CSV table of C-alpha atoms and ligand atoms in Angstrom, one decimal:
chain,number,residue,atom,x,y,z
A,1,UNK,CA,85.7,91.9,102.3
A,2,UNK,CA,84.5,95.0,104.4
A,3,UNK,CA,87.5,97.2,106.5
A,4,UNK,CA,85.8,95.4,109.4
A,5,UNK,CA,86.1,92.1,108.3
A,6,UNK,CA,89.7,91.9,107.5
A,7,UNK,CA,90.7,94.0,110.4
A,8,UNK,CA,89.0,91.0,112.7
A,9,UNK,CA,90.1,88.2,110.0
A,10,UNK,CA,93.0,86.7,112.3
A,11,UNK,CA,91.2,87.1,115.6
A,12,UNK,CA,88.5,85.1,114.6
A,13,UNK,CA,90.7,82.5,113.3
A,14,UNK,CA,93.4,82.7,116.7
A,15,UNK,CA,91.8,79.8,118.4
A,16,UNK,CA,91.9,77.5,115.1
A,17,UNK,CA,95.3,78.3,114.1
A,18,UNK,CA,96.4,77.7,117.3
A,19,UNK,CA,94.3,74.5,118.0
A,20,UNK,CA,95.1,72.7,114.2
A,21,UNK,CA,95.6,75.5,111.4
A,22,UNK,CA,98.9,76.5,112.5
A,23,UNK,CA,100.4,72.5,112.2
A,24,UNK,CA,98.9,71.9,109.3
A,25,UNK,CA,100.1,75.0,108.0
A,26,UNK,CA,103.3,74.0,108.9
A,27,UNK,CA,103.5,70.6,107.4
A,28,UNK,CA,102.0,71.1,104.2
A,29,UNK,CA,103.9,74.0,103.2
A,30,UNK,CA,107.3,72.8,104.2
A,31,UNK,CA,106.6,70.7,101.1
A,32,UNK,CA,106.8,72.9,98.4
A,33,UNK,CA,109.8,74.5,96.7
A,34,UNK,CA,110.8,76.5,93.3
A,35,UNK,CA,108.2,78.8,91.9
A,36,UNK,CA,105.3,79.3,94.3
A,37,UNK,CA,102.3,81.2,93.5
A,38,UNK,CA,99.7,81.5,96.4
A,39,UNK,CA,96.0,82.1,95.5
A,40,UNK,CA,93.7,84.7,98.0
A,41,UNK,CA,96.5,85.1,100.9
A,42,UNK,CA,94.6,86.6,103.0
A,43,UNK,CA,96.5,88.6,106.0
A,44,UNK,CA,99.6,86.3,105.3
A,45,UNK,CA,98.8,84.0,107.8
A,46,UNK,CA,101.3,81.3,105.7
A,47,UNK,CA,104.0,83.1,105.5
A,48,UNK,CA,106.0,81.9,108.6
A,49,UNK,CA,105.7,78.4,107.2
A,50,UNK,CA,107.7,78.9,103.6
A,51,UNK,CA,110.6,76.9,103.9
A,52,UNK,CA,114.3,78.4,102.2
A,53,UNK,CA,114.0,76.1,99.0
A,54,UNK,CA,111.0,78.6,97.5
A,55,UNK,CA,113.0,80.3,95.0
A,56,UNK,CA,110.1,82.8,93.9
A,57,UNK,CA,106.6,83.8,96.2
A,58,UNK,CA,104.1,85.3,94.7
A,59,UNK,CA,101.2,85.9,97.0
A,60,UNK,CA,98.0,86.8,95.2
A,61,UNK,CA,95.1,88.7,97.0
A,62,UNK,CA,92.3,90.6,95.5
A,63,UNK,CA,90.8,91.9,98.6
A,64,UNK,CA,92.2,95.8,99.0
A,65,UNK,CA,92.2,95.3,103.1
A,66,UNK,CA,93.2,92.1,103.5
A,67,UNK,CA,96.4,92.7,101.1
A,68,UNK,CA,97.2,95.8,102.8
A,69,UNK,CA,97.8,93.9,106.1
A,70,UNK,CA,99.5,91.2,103.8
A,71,UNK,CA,101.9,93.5,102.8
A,72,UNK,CA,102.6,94.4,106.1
A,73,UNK,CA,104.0,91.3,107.4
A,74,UNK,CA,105.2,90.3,104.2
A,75,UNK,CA,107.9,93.2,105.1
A,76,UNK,CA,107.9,92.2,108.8
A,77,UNK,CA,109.2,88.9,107.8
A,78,UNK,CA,112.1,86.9,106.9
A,79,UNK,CA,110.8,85.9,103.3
A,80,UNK,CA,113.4,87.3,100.6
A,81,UNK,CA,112.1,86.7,97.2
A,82,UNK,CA,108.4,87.0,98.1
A,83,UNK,CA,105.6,89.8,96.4
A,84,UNK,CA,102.3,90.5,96.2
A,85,UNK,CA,99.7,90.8,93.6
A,86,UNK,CA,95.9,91.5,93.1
A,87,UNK,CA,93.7,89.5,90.8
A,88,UNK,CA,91.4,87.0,91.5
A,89,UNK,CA,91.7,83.1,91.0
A,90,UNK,CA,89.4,82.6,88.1
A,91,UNK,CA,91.6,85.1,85.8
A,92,UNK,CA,95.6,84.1,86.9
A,93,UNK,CA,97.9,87.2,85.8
A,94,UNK,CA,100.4,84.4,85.1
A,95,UNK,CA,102.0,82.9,82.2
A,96,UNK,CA,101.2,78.8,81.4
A,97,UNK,CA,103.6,76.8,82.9
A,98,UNK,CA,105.5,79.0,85.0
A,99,UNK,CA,104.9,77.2,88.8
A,100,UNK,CA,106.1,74.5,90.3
A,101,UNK,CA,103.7,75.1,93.0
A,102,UNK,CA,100.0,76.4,93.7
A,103,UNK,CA,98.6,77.3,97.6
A,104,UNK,CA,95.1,77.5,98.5
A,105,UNK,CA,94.5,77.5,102.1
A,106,UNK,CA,90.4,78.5,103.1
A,107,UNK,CA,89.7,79.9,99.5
A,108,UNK,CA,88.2,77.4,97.9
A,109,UNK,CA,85.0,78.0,99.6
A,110,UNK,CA,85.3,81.6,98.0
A,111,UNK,CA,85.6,81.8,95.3
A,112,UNK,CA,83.3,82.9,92.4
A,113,UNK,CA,83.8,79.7,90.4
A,114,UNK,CA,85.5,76.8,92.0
A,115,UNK,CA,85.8,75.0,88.2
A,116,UNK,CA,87.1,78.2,86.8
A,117,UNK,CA,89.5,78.1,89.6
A,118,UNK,CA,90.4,75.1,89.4
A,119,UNK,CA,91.6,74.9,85.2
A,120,UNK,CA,93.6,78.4,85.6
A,121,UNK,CA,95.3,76.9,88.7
A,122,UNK,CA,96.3,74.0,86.4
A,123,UNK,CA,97.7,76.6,83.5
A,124,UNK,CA,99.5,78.2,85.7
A,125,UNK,CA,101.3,74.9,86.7
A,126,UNK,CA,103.9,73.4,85.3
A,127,UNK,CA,103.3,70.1,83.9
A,128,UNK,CA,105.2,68.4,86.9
A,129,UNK,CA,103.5,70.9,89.3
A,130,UNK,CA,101.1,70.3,92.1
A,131,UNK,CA,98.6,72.4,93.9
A,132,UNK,CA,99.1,72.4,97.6
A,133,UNK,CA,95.4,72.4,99.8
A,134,UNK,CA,93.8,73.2,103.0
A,135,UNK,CA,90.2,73.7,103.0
A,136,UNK,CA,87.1,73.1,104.6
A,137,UNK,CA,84.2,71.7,102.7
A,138,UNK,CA,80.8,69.9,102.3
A,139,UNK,CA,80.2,67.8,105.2
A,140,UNK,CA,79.4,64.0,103.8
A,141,UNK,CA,76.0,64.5,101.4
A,142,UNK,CA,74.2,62.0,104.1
A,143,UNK,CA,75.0,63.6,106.8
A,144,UNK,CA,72.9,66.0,109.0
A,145,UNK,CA,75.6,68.3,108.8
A,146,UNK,CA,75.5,68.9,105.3
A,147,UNK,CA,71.8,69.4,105.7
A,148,UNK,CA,72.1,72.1,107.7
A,149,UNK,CA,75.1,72.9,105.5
A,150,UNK,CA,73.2,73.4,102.9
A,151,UNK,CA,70.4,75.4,104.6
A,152,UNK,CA,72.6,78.1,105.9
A,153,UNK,CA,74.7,78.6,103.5
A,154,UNK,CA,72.6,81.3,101.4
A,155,UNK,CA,72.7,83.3,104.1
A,156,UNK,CA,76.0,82.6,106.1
A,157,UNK,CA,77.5,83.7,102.3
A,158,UNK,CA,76.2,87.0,102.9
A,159,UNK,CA,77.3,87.2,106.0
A,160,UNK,CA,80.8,85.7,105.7
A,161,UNK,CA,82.5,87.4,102.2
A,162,UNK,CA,81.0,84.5,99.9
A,163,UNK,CA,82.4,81.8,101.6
A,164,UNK,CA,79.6,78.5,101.1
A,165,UNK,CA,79.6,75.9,103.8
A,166,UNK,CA,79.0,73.2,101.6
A,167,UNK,CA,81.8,73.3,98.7
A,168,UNK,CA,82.3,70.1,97.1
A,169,UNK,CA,86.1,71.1,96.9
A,170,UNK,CA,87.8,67.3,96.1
A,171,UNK,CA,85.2,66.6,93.6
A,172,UNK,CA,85.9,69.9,91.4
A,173,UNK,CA,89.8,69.2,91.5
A,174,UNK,CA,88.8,65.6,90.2
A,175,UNK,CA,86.8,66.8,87.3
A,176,UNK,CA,89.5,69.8,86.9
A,177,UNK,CA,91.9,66.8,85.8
A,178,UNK,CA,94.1,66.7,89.2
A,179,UNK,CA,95.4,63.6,90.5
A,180,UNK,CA,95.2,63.6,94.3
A,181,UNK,CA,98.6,62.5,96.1
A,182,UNK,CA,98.3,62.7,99.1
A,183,UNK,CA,94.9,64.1,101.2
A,184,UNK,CA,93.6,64.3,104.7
A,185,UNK,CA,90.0,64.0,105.9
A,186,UNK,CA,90.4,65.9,109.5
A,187,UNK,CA,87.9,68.3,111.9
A,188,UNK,CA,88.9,71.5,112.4
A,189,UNK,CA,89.0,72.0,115.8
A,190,UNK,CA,87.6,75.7,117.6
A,191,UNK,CA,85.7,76.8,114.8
A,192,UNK,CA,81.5,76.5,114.6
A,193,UNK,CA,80.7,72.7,113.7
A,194,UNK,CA,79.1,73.6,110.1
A,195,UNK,CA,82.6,74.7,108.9
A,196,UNK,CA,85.1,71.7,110.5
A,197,UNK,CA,85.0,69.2,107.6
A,198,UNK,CA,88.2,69.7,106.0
A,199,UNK,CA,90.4,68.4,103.3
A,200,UNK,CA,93.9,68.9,102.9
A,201,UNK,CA,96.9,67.6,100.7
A,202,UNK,CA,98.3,67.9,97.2
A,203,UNK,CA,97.1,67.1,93.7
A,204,UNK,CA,99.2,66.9,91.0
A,205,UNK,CA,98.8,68.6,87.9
A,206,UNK,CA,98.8,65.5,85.5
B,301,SAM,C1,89.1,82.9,104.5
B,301,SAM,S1,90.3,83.9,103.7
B,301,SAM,C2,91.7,82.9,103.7
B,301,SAM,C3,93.0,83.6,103.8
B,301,SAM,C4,94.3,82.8,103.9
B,301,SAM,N1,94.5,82.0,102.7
B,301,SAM,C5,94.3,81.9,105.1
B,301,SAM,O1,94.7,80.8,105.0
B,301,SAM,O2,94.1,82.4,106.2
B,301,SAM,C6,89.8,83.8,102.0
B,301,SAM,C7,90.6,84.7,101.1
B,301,SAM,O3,90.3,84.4,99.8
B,301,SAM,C8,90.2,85.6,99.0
B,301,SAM,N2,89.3,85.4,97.9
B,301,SAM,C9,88.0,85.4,97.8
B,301,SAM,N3,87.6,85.2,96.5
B,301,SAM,C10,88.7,85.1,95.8
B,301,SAM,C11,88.9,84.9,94.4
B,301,SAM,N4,87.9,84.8,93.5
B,301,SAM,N5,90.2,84.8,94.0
B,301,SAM,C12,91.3,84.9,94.8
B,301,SAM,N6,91.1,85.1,96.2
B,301,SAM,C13,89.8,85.2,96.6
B,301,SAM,C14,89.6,86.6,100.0
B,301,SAM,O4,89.9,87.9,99.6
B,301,SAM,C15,90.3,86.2,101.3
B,301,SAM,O5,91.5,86.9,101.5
């Protein structure tokens, strides 16, 4: 991401957080517990929402300005136990096995290569581990929105630090080997329409 782009990263998103993000921050993540490891953390904009029972945060983000304003209100806040690393999502700098819990919230879209992704999020896992999601995606393939989807995305990528309109998100965890628990089909309210699809929920490792 550019200097510019994470410096205006939360403004563009203070609408949606406050309309929906926020909440479903909130109610996802009070779910998860142990050893946490969350993928492309952006500015932090989880970290009010960790509840006590996470023993171990490690917040992953390879972008150089978005982790520096991570790591500023990573020390602003309450979160004991909590550190930051670079890296990106398709190589882990993690041992096999060693989290009880995974958190992607707007990455997925991304991402170099969602199934890459996708298989070193489930190393990482323990075997009774989940990964914990909130993303938007592809509009259903039907649709009029996922035409246009489709259409602008070669461009809006450019434009927007990779990030495609039209990821089939649910699908890749599928053929990754997740089992979906629990998972959400909801509009994400404030934002441009081509990007409210969204999907979130957990998926279990096995
Ligand atoms: C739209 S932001 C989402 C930030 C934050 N998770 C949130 O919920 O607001 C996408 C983030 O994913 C990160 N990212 C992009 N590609 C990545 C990759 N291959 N591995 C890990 N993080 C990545 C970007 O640097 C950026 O911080």
């Amino acid at each position: 991401m550019s200097f510019l782009s994470a410096f205006f990263y939360d403004r563009c998103l203070a609408t949606a957080e406050e309309a929906c993000l926020r909440e479903w921050r909130q109610e996802l993540l009070g779910q998860v517990s142990g050893h946490v490891l969350e993928i492309g953390a952006g500015t932090g904009a989880n970290i009010d929402f960790y509840p006590e029972t996470v023993v171990r945060l490690v917040m992953s983000e390879p972008d150089k300005n978005m982790r520096k304003q991570l790591e500023a209100r990573l020390e602003n806040s309450n979160l004991e136990n909590a550190s930051v690393s670079g890296g990106s999502a398709e190589n882990i700098e993690a041992d096999a096995a060693s989290f009880d819990f995974v958190v992607t919230s707007l990455v997925c879209c991304s991402v170099t290569c969602l199934d890459t992704v996708f298989l070193e999020i489930r190393r990482v896992l323990k075997p009774s581990g989940c990964l914990v999601f909130m993303e938007h995606v592809a509009a259903d393939e039907r649709s009029n929105r996922r035409r246009w989807q489709n259409r602008v995305t070669p461009l809006w990528r450019r434009l927007a630090s990779n990030c495609h309109l039209n990821r089939e998100t649910e699908a890749a965890m599928l053929s990754a080997g997740f089992t979906i628990r629990e998972i959400k089909h909801e509009s994400m309210r404030k934002v441009i329409p081509l990007v409210r699809p969204t999907i979130r929920g957990i998926a279990a490792r096995d």
